[in-house]
Structure formats: structure tokens, C-alpha cells
Coordinates of C-alpha atoms in Angstrom, one line a residue:
X36 CA 26.2 52.9 95.2
X37 CA 29.8 54.1 94.9
X38 CA 28.6 57.7 95.2
X39 CA 26.7 57.0 98.4
X40 CA 29.7 55.4 100.0
X41 CA 31.9 58.4 99.0
X42 CA 29.4 60.8 100.5
X43 CA 29.3 58.9 103.8
X44 CA 33.1 58.9 104.0
X45 CA 33.1 62.7 103.4
X46 CA 30.9 63.2 106.5
X47 CA 33.2 61.3 108.9
X48 CA 35.4 64.4 109.8
X49 CA 32.3 66.4 110.7
X50 CA 30.8 63.5 112.7
X51 CA 33.8 63.4 115.0
X52 CA 33.4 67.1 115.8
X53 CA 29.7 67.3 116.2
X54 CA 28.2 68.4 119.5
X55 CA 24.7 68.5 121.0
X56 CA 22.9 71.8 121.3
X57 CA 22.2 70.9 124.9
X58 CA 26.0 71.0 125.5
X59 CA 26.2 74.7 124.3
X60 CA 23.3 75.6 126.6
X61 CA 24.9 73.8 129.5
X62 CA 28.2 75.5 128.9
X63 CA 26.6 78.9 128.8
X64 CA 24.8 78.4 132.0
X65 CA 28.0 77.2 133.7
X66 CA 30.1 80.1 132.4
X67 CA 27.8 82.9 133.4
X68 CA 26.4 81.4 136.6
X69 CA 28.7 83.4 138.9
X70 CA 30.1 85.8 136.3
X71 CA 30.4 89.5 137.3
X72 CA 30.6 91.8 134.3
X73 CA 32.2 94.7 136.2
X74 CA 35.2 92.7 137.6
X75 CA 38.5 92.5 135.9
X76 CA 38.9 89.2 134.0
X77 CA 42.2 88.3 135.5
X78 CA 43.4 85.5 137.8
X79 CA 44.9 88.1 140.2
X80 CA 43.8 91.7 140.6
X81 CA 47.4 92.9 140.5
X82 CA 47.7 91.6 136.9
X83 CA 46.7 94.0 134.1
X84 CA 44.4 93.0 131.3
X85 CA 46.4 93.1 128.0
X86 CA 44.2 94.4 125.2
X87 CA 45.5 94.0 121.7
X88 CA 44.1 96.5 119.0
X89 CA 44.5 96.0 115.3
X90 CA 43.3 98.4 112.6
X91 CA 42.7 98.0 108.9
X92 CA 42.0 101.1 106.8
X93 CA 39.4 100.3 104.2
X94 CA 38.9 103.6 102.6
X95 CA 39.2 107.4 103.0
X96 CA 35.9 109.1 102.2
X97 CA 37.0 112.6 102.5
X98 CA 39.4 115.0 104.2
X99 CA 37.5 118.1 105.0
X100 CA 40.2 120.7 104.9
X101 CA 38.1 123.6 106.1
X102 CA 36.6 121.7 109.1
X103 CA 39.8 119.6 109.7
X104 CA 37.9 116.3 109.7
X105 CA 38.9 113.0 108.3
X106 CA 36.1 110.7 107.3
X107 CA 37.1 107.1 106.9
X108 CA 36.0 103.5 107.1
X109 CA 38.1 101.2 109.3
X110 CA 38.0 97.6 110.4
X111 CA 39.0 97.4 114.1
X112 CA 39.8 94.2 115.9
X113 CA 40.3 94.1 119.7
X114 CA 41.2 91.0 121.8
X115 CA 41.8 90.2 125.4
X116 CA 41.8 87.2 127.8
X117 CA 39.0 86.6 130.2
X118 CA 40.1 84.0 132.7
X119 CA 36.6 83.5 134.0
X120 CA 35.4 82.2 130.6
X121 CA 37.6 79.2 130.0
X122 CA 36.4 75.6 129.6
X123 CA 37.6 72.2 128.5
X124 CA 36.3 71.6 125.1
X125 CA 36.5 67.8 125.3
X126 CA 33.8 67.9 128.0
X127 CA 31.4 69.6 125.6
X128 CA 31.7 67.5 122.5
X129 CA 34.6 69.5 121.1
X130 CA 32.8 72.8 121.4
X131 CA 35.6 75.4 121.2
X132 CA 33.8 78.7 120.3
X133 CA 30.8 80.7 121.3
X134 CA 29.2 83.9 120.2
X135 CA 28.5 86.0 123.3
X136 CA 26.5 89.2 123.5
X137 CA 28.8 92.1 124.4
X138 CA 26.5 93.2 127.1
X139 CA 27.0 89.9 129.0
X140 CA 30.8 90.1 129.5
X141 CA 33.4 92.5 130.8
X142 CA 34.4 95.2 128.2
X143 CA 37.6 97.2 128.1
X144 CA 37.6 100.9 128.8
X145 CA 38.8 101.9 125.3
X146 CA 37.8 105.2 123.6
X147 CA 38.7 107.1 120.4
X148 CA 39.9 110.4 121.9
X149 CA 39.9 112.4 118.6
X150 CA 36.5 111.3 117.5
X151 CA 34.4 114.3 116.4
X152 CA 31.0 112.8 117.4
X153 CA 29.7 110.9 120.4
X154 CA 30.0 107.3 119.6
X155 CA 30.8 104.4 121.9
X156 CA 33.4 102.0 120.6
X157 CA 31.9 99.0 122.3
X158 CA 28.1 99.1 121.9
X159 CA 26.0 96.8 124.0
X160 CA 24.1 95.5 120.9
X161 CA 27.3 93.9 119.5
X162 CA 28.7 90.4 119.9
X163 CA 32.1 88.9 120.5
X164 CA 33.7 85.6 119.7
X165 CA 34.8 83.6 122.8
X166 CA 37.1 80.5 122.5
X167 CA 37.8 77.8 125.0
X168 CA 41.0 79.4 126.2
X169 CA 39.1 82.5 127.3
X170 CA 40.3 84.7 124.4
X171 CA 37.6 87.3 123.6
X172 CA 37.7 88.7 120.0
X173 CA 35.7 91.8 119.1
X174 CA 35.5 92.9 115.4
X175 CA 33.6 95.9 113.9
X176 CA 33.5 98.0 110.7
X177 CA 33.1 101.6 111.7
X178 CA 32.7 104.9 109.8
X179 CA 34.8 107.4 111.7
X180 CA 34.9 111.2 111.7
X181 CA 38.1 112.1 113.4
X182 CA 39.9 115.4 114.0
X183 CA 42.9 116.0 111.7
X184 CA 45.0 119.1 112.1
X185 CA 45.5 120.5 108.6
X186 CA 48.8 122.2 107.6
X187 CA 47.8 124.8 105.0
X188 CA 51.3 125.9 104.1
X189 CA 51.4 124.2 100.8
X190 CA 47.7 123.9 100.2
X191 CA 46.5 122.6 97.7
X192 CA 49.7 120.9 96.8
X193 CA 50.2 119.4 100.2
X194 CA 50.8 116.3 102.3
X195 CA 48.7 115.7 105.5
X196 CA 49.2 113.5 108.5
X197 CA 46.1 112.3 110.4
X198 CA 46.0 110.3 113.6
X199 CA 43.4 107.7 114.8
X200 CA 44.1 107.5 118.6
X201 CA 42.9 104.8 120.9
X202 CA 43.2 105.4 124.6
X203 CA 41.5 104.6 128.0
X204 CA 39.1 106.9 129.7
X205 CA 39.4 105.9 133.4
X206 CA 41.5 102.8 133.8
X207 CA 45.3 103.3 134.0
X208 CA 48.0 100.9 132.7
X209 CA 48.4 98.8 135.9
X210 CA 44.8 97.5 135.3
X211 CA 44.5 97.7 131.5
X212 CA 47.3 97.9 129.1
X213 CA 46.8 98.7 125.4
X214 CA 49.1 97.3 122.8
X215 CA 48.8 97.0 119.0
X216 CA 48.8 93.7 117.2
X217 CA 51.3 94.0 114.4
X218 CA 49.8 93.5 111.0
X219 CA 51.8 93.0 107.8
X220 CA 49.4 95.0 105.7
X221 CA 47.2 97.6 107.4
X222 CA 45.8 98.7 104.0
X223 CA 44.6 95.2 103.0
X224 CA 41.4 95.6 101.0
X225 CA 41.8 99.4 100.8
X226 CA 39.7 101.2 98.2
X227 CA 41.6 104.1 96.8
X228 CA 40.3 107.7 97.1
X229 CA 40.1 110.1 94.1
X230 CA 41.8 112.9 95.9
X231 CA 44.3 111.3 98.3
X232 CA 47.1 108.7 98.1
X233 CA 48.0 106.8 101.2
X234 CA 51.8 107.0 101.6
X235 CA 52.2 105.1 104.9
X236 CA 50.5 104.1 108.1
X237 CA 52.6 104.0 111.3
X238 CA 51.8 102.4 114.6
X239 CA 53.0 104.4 117.6
X240 CA 52.7 104.3 121.4
X241 CA 52.4 107.4 123.4
X242 CA 52.6 107.2 127.2
X243 CA 51.3 110.1 129.3
X244 CA 51.2 110.7 133.0
X245 CA 48.2 112.5 134.5
X246 CA 46.6 112.6 137.9
X247 CA 44.6 109.4 137.3
X248 CA 47.8 107.5 136.6
X249 CA 49.8 106.4 133.6
X250 CA 48.0 105.9 130.3
X251 CA 49.4 104.5 127.1
X252 CA 47.8 105.5 123.8
X253 CA 47.9 103.6 120.6
X254 CA 48.3 105.9 117.5
X255 CA 47.7 104.9 114.0
X256 CA 49.3 107.7 111.9
X257 CA 48.1 108.0 108.3
X258 CA 50.4 109.9 106.0
X259 CA 48.5 111.1 102.9
X260 CA 49.5 113.0 99.7
X261 CA 47.0 115.0 97.8
X262 CA 46.6 114.3 94.1
X263 CA 47.5 117.6 92.5
X264 CA 46.4 117.2 88.9
X265 CA 42.8 118.4 89.5
X266 CA 44.0 121.5 91.5
X267 CA 46.7 122.2 88.9
X268 CA 44.1 122.6 86.2
X269 CA 41.5 124.6 88.2
X270 CA 44.0 126.9 90.0
X271 CA 47.4 127.1 88.5
X272 CA 46.5 127.2 84.8
X273 CA 43.9 129.9 85.1
X274 CA 46.2 131.9 87.3
X275 CA 49.1 131.8 84.8
X276 CA 46.7 132.5 81.9
X277 CA 45.3 135.6 83.7
X278 CA 48.8 136.9 84.4
X279 CA 49.8 136.4 80.7
X280 CA 46.7 138.3 79.5
X281 CA 47.5 141.1 82.0
X282 CA 51.0 141.5 80.6
X283 CA 49.9 141.4 77.0
X284 CA 47.8 144.5 77.6
X285 CA 51.1 146.4 77.1
X286 CA 51.2 145.2 73.5
X287 CA 47.9 147.0 72.7
X288 CA 48.1 150.6 71.2
X289 CA 48.6 153.2 73.9
X290 CA 45.4 155.0 72.8
X291 CA 43.3 151.9 73.2
X292 CA 40.9 152.0 76.2
X293 CA 40.4 148.2 76.0
X294 CA 43.7 148.0 77.9
X295 CA 42.0 149.1 81.1
X296 CA 38.9 146.9 80.5
X297 CA 41.1 143.8 80.2
X298 CA 43.1 144.7 83.3
X299 CA 40.0 145.1 85.4
X300 CA 38.7 141.8 84.2
X301 CA 41.9 140.1 85.2
X302 CA 41.9 141.8 88.6
X303 CA 38.4 140.7 89.4
X304 CA 39.1 137.1 88.2
X305 CA 42.1 136.9 90.5
X306 CA 40.0 138.2 93.4
X307 CA 37.4 135.5 92.7
X308 CA 40.1 132.9 92.6
X309 CA 41.4 134.0 96.1
X310 CA 37.8 133.8 97.4
X311 CA 37.4 130.3 96.2
X312 CA 40.7 129.2 97.8
X313 CA 39.9 130.8 101.1
X314 CA 36.5 129.1 101.3
X315 CA 38.2 125.7 101.3
X316 CA 40.8 126.5 104.0
X317 CA 40.3 126.5 107.8
X318 CA 40.0 129.8 109.6
X319 CA 43.4 129.5 111.4
X320 CA 46.4 131.8 111.8
X321 CA 48.8 129.0 112.6
X322 CA 49.9 128.4 109.0
X323 CA 49.8 130.8 106.1
X324 CA 49.1 129.3 102.7
X325 CA 51.9 130.0 100.2
X326 CA 49.5 129.5 97.4
X327 CA 47.1 132.1 98.9
X328 CA 50.1 134.5 99.3
X329 CA 51.0 134.0 95.7
X330 CA 47.5 134.9 94.6
X331 CA 47.6 138.1 96.6
X332 CA 50.9 138.9 95.1
X333 CA 49.3 138.5 91.6
X334 CA 46.4 140.7 92.7
X335 CA 48.8 143.4 93.8
X336 CA 50.8 143.2 90.6
X337 CA 47.6 143.3 88.6
X338 CA 46.5 146.4 90.5
X339 CA 49.8 148.1 89.7
X340 CA 49.3 147.3 86.0
X341 CA 45.8 148.9 86.2
X342 CA 47.4 152.1 87.6
X343 CA 50.1 152.2 85.0
X344 CA 47.6 151.7 82.2
X345 CA 45.4 154.5 83.6
X346 CA 48.5 156.8 83.5
X347 CA 49.3 155.8 80.0
X348 CA 45.8 156.5 78.7
X349 CA 45.8 159.8 80.6
X350 CA 49.0 160.8 78.9
X351 CA 47.4 160.4 75.5
X352 CA 43.9 161.7 76.1
X353 CA 43.8 164.2 78.9
X354 CA 44.5 168.0 78.7
X355 CA 46.7 168.2 81.8
X356 CA 49.5 166.5 80.0
X357 CA 49.4 169.2 77.3
X358 CA 49.3 171.8 80.0
X359 CA 52.4 170.4 81.6
X360 CA 54.1 170.5 78.2
X361 CA 53.2 174.2 77.7
X362 CA 54.5 175.1 81.2
X363 CA 57.7 173.2 80.4
X364 CA 58.0 175.0 77.0
X365 CA 57.2 178.4 78.6
X366 CA 60.0 177.9 81.2
X367 CA 62.4 177.1 78.4
X368 CA 61.5 180.4 76.6
X369 CA 61.8 182.4 79.8
X370 CA 65.2 181.0 80.5
X371 CA 66.2 181.9 76.9
X372 CA 65.1 185.5 77.2
X373 CA 66.9 185.9 80.5
X374 CA 70.1 184.6 78.9
X375 CA 69.7 187.0 75.8
X376 CA 68.1 190.4 76.8
X377 CA 68.4 191.8 73.3
X378 CA 65.5 189.5 72.2
X379 CA 63.1 191.3 74.5
X380 CA 64.1 194.8 73.2
X381 CA 63.7 193.7 69.7
X382 CA 60.2 192.5 70.3
X383 CA 59.3 195.8 71.9
X384 CA 60.7 197.7 68.9
X385 CA 58.6 195.6 66.5
X386 CA 55.4 196.3 68.4
X387 CA 56.1 200.1 68.4
X388 CA 56.8 200.2 64.6
X389 CA 53.6 198.4 63.8
X390 CA 51.6 200.9 65.8
X391 CA 53.4 203.9 64.4
X392 CA 53.2 202.9 60.8
X393 CA 49.6 201.8 60.9
X394 CA 47.0 204.2 59.4
X395 CA 45.1 206.2 62.0
X396 CA 41.9 208.1 62.0
X397 CA 41.4 211.1 64.2
X398 CA 37.9 211.8 65.4
X399 CA 36.6 214.5 67.6
X400 CA 34.4 212.1 69.5
X401 CA 34.7 208.5 70.6
X402 CA 31.4 207.6 69.0
X403 CA 32.4 208.5 65.5
X404 CA 35.1 205.8 65.4
X405 CA 32.6 203.0 65.8
X406 CA 30.6 204.3 62.9
X407 CA 33.5 204.3 60.4
X408 CA 35.6 201.3 61.4
X409 CA 34.4 197.7 61.9
X410 CA 35.4 196.2 65.2
X411 CA 36.2 192.9 63.5
X412 CA 39.0 194.6 61.4
X413 CA 40.7 197.0 63.8
X414 CA 42.0 197.3 67.3
X415 CA 40.9 200.5 68.9
X416 CA 43.0 202.4 71.4
X417 CA 41.1 205.3 72.8
X418 CA 42.1 208.1 75.0
X419 CA 39.5 210.7 76.0
X420 CA 40.7 214.0 77.4
X421 CA 37.8 215.5 79.6
X422 CA 39.6 218.8 80.3
X423 CA 39.9 219.8 76.7
X424 CA 36.6 218.2 75.4
X425 CA 38.4 216.4 72.6
X426 CA 39.1 212.7 71.9
X427 CA 42.2 211.2 70.3
X428 CA 41.9 207.7 68.9
X429 CA 44.4 205.4 67.3
X430 CA 43.1 202.6 65.0
X431 CA 45.4 199.7 64.1
X432 CA 44.3 197.2 61.5
X433 CA 44.9 193.4 62.2
X434 CA 47.1 191.4 59.9
X435 CA 45.0 188.3 58.8
X436 CA 48.1 186.5 57.5
X437 CA 49.8 186.8 60.9
X438 CA 46.6 185.4 62.6
X439 CA 46.5 182.3 60.4
X440 CA 50.2 181.7 61.0
X441 CA 49.5 181.7 64.8
X442 CA 46.7 179.1 64.3
X443 CA 48.9 176.9 62.3
X444 CA 51.7 177.2 64.9
X445 CA 49.3 176.3 67.7
X446 CA 48.1 173.2 65.8
X447 CA 51.6 172.2 65.1
X448 CA 52.6 172.7 68.7
X449 CA 49.6 170.6 69.9
X450 CA 50.5 167.9 67.5
X451 CA 54.1 167.9 68.7
X452 CA 53.0 167.7 72.3
X453 CA 50.8 164.7 71.5
X454 CA 53.6 163.0 69.7
X455 CA 56.0 163.5 72.6
X456 CA 53.5 162.1 75.2
X457 CA 52.6 159.2 72.8
X458 CA 56.3 158.4 72.6
X459 CA 56.7 158.5 76.4
X460 CA 53.6 156.2 76.8
X461 CA 55.1 153.8 74.2
X462 CA 58.4 153.6 76.2
X463 CA 56.5 152.9 79.4
X464 CA 54.6 150.1 77.7
X465 CA 57.8 148.6 76.4
X466 CA 59.5 148.6 79.8
X467 CA 56.4 147.2 81.6
X468 CA 56.1 144.4 79.0
X469 CA 59.5 143.0 80.2
X470 CA 59.3 144.0 83.9
X471 CA 56.0 142.5 84.9
X472 CA 56.5 139.0 83.5
X473 CA 59.6 138.9 85.6
X474 CA 57.6 140.0 88.7
X475 CA 55.0 137.3 88.1
X476 CA 57.6 134.6 87.5
X477 CA 59.7 135.7 90.6
X478 CA 56.6 135.5 92.8
X479 CA 55.6 132.1 91.5
X480 CA 59.1 130.6 91.9
X481 CA 59.9 132.0 95.3
X482 CA 56.6 130.9 96.9
X483 CA 55.7 127.7 95.1
X484 CA 58.3 126.8 92.5
X485 CA 59.4 123.7 94.3
X486 CA 56.1 122.2 95.2
X487 CA 53.9 122.9 92.1
X488 CA 54.6 120.6 89.2

């Protein structure tokens, strides 16, 4: 019994506010009897309709850097006063609110001017909440794809600013005036994104004067900061690792042809990295990515390292290097003979003595010489006199000891040339090992040292 009495007392507040369904139908018929949906809902035509707009950012799906498109989910609330839709709630059993189809009432001329697809903000199939004072409240959750200009200067370690702009299409400020309802927390209920942090959301007004009149835009400016940890590991770490490997090729032996193979691998890897970065950036010439410029600097330095390693390997393995050394050595001997003429005369005397002291064989005919002397052991100097019918031949025997000495001298000379060029290549390797790390680091610091962690 006690519980029944308690239950009846709990229903008393609702019994005082109850209304008959017939009251709602009667109210609707009275409100829309002479209502004109195309007329401004103001008491005087000279008074503008004040339209308040409030926006809550629920989440950022994606910021497409290449297509410059912000995909987001927002909660938009718009409110205005319709003086033709007011009533005294006491006459209708305390009825103070109605749900009205949006197609049955006047709708403000509001558009999202940077929307990237054709979508009406106020669709006819929606509903609005109408109170007894004539305040119309419209609420909707929308998935928006809006244009956002991307600044690629510090991509992918960047901050971007995207606007969601509300404006009017035909009606100027004297008839409809937009204003933003201040909200303490625009990001209330926001679900964080894995790539972007929301730094701030500003509410701005922008007044523009055109031929149709004065129009005031409401701008919700979203400042976002990219989370860099992911890009740090997929871009910066591989780039620095490749540069380090490129420099370490100068630590390999100068005769090793693996130096060139490693350099080509690094070069192609950097080219692939540049291609990957370019595919995610917009095709625009307004801003030049410093990170892309840094990658191209690394590619140029890597190409220079390839050329230097080709030169080093050529010094050690190719014959033209030996030929240059012989020319250089021959020039030195020629300069020495020109400085001391007695050396040339002494050489001539030695050749004459060898010829005069060598045993000779005189033969009446040139054919007899070939029968008695082997061509492998002698040098034959023949002079045939046709007018006398006789032949005089001088045969000089070769010195095998002198020939072996020349072979040893040639091998020694070749070995000396190789050692000299090997030393030059080693010096170049040593210098490049210190120069190119500085070149890589200087490029990194000048372009991105202050923005990459």
C-alpha cells in the first residue's frame, strides 16, 4: 500500500504537464494555416534574420595531402527565430515544443563554400525543433570533405591549417546575418586521430563586399600538427642509414669492386625514397618541400660518391693510369738528357763499341747467312751492293743476361706504378671519408635541422 501511494505521488509532476494529442494537432493546423515558407520569418521586412551557427568537431578521418582534402565528422547546430511560429503554451496544455519537418518551414540560405562535393546543408528530409517562442533549432551530424590548402614546405614534419567556411549563397546581410554561437569546448566528444593532433580551433568572421551586397562568412579554423614518429622511422632513419653506408664504402679496400655495387644500391634506394615522398604530395609549385630538397641533395652527393669510386677503381685496374705514369716518367728522362748532353753521347759510344767488338761473319751472298746463324740468337744487319755483285753482312749476337735484366726492370717499373696509384687512391679514400659525412650533415642541418626531431 505504501509503495502504491509513493508511485502515485511520483506521477503528480507529469500529470500537471500533460497535454492532449488533439492540442498538438490543433496547434499545428493553426501555425501552418497561412504560413508561407518562402517569406522571411521576421515581424518587419527591414529586420534581418539572425542565424546562429555552432560547430563541434567530432573526429578527423584523414587529411589527404596529395588531393588537399580534409575528411571530418562534425556536429552542426543552427538556430534562428521565426516570428510566424509562436504560440502561448498555456492555451495548449503546456505544449512548448514541436518537431517540424524541415520542408514545411522557412530555411536559411546557408552553404559550405569549401565543400568538395555537392551536398545541401539543409536537406528537405530532415526535421527541426520548434519551441513556443518561435526559436527554430536545427541539428545534424555530417561527414564533410572540405578543401584544405596544404603547405608542403616542411612536409612530412608540418603543421596545417584547414578552414570550414559557412556563408550565404544569395541573401546578403541586411536580410540574413550569420553569427557563431560561442562554445566553451568545440572539441567536446572529439575522437583523436592517429596521424594528427588538434592544436586549436578558432572562430572567425570574414566580411566581403560583392555585387550582390555584403556577405559575412563564419570560419572555423582548425590548426593541426602532424604526429612525426611514424614518418621519422620510415623516412629519416632509412635516409641517414643509407648515407652512412655510402660513406663507409671509402673504408673498403681500393681494389674492391663491391664499393661500386654498394654505392649503386644506395643511389637507387634514395631515388625510390624520393618517388615515395613525391607520390604523397600535391602537384603544386607554390611551396617546395625542404625534405624533398634534402633527398635530392643526398642523391646528388651519392652520385658524386659513385663517380669518385669509379675513378679510384680505374686508377688501380686500368692500363691508362699506367700509360700516364710512363709518359710522366719519359718526360722526366727527356728533361734530364736535355740538362746533361754527355749522357746521350755516352750511350751512342756504348752502342758503337758493342757493334764493333761483336764477332762478324762475312758471306758472299745474303742467303748463306741464314743457313749458318739462327735468327733467334743474332741480329742481322745486311747491306747488298748490286753494282759489285757482293754482299757484306754484319752479325751481332744478343746478350741474354741483358734481356732478362730488362724484363726485371719492366716488372719492377710496373709494380712501382701500381704502388703509386694505389697510394693516390688510398689518399682520395681517406679524404672523402671525412668530406662526405660533413656534406651529408650540412645538407641535413641547413634544410631540416630545426624541424626534424
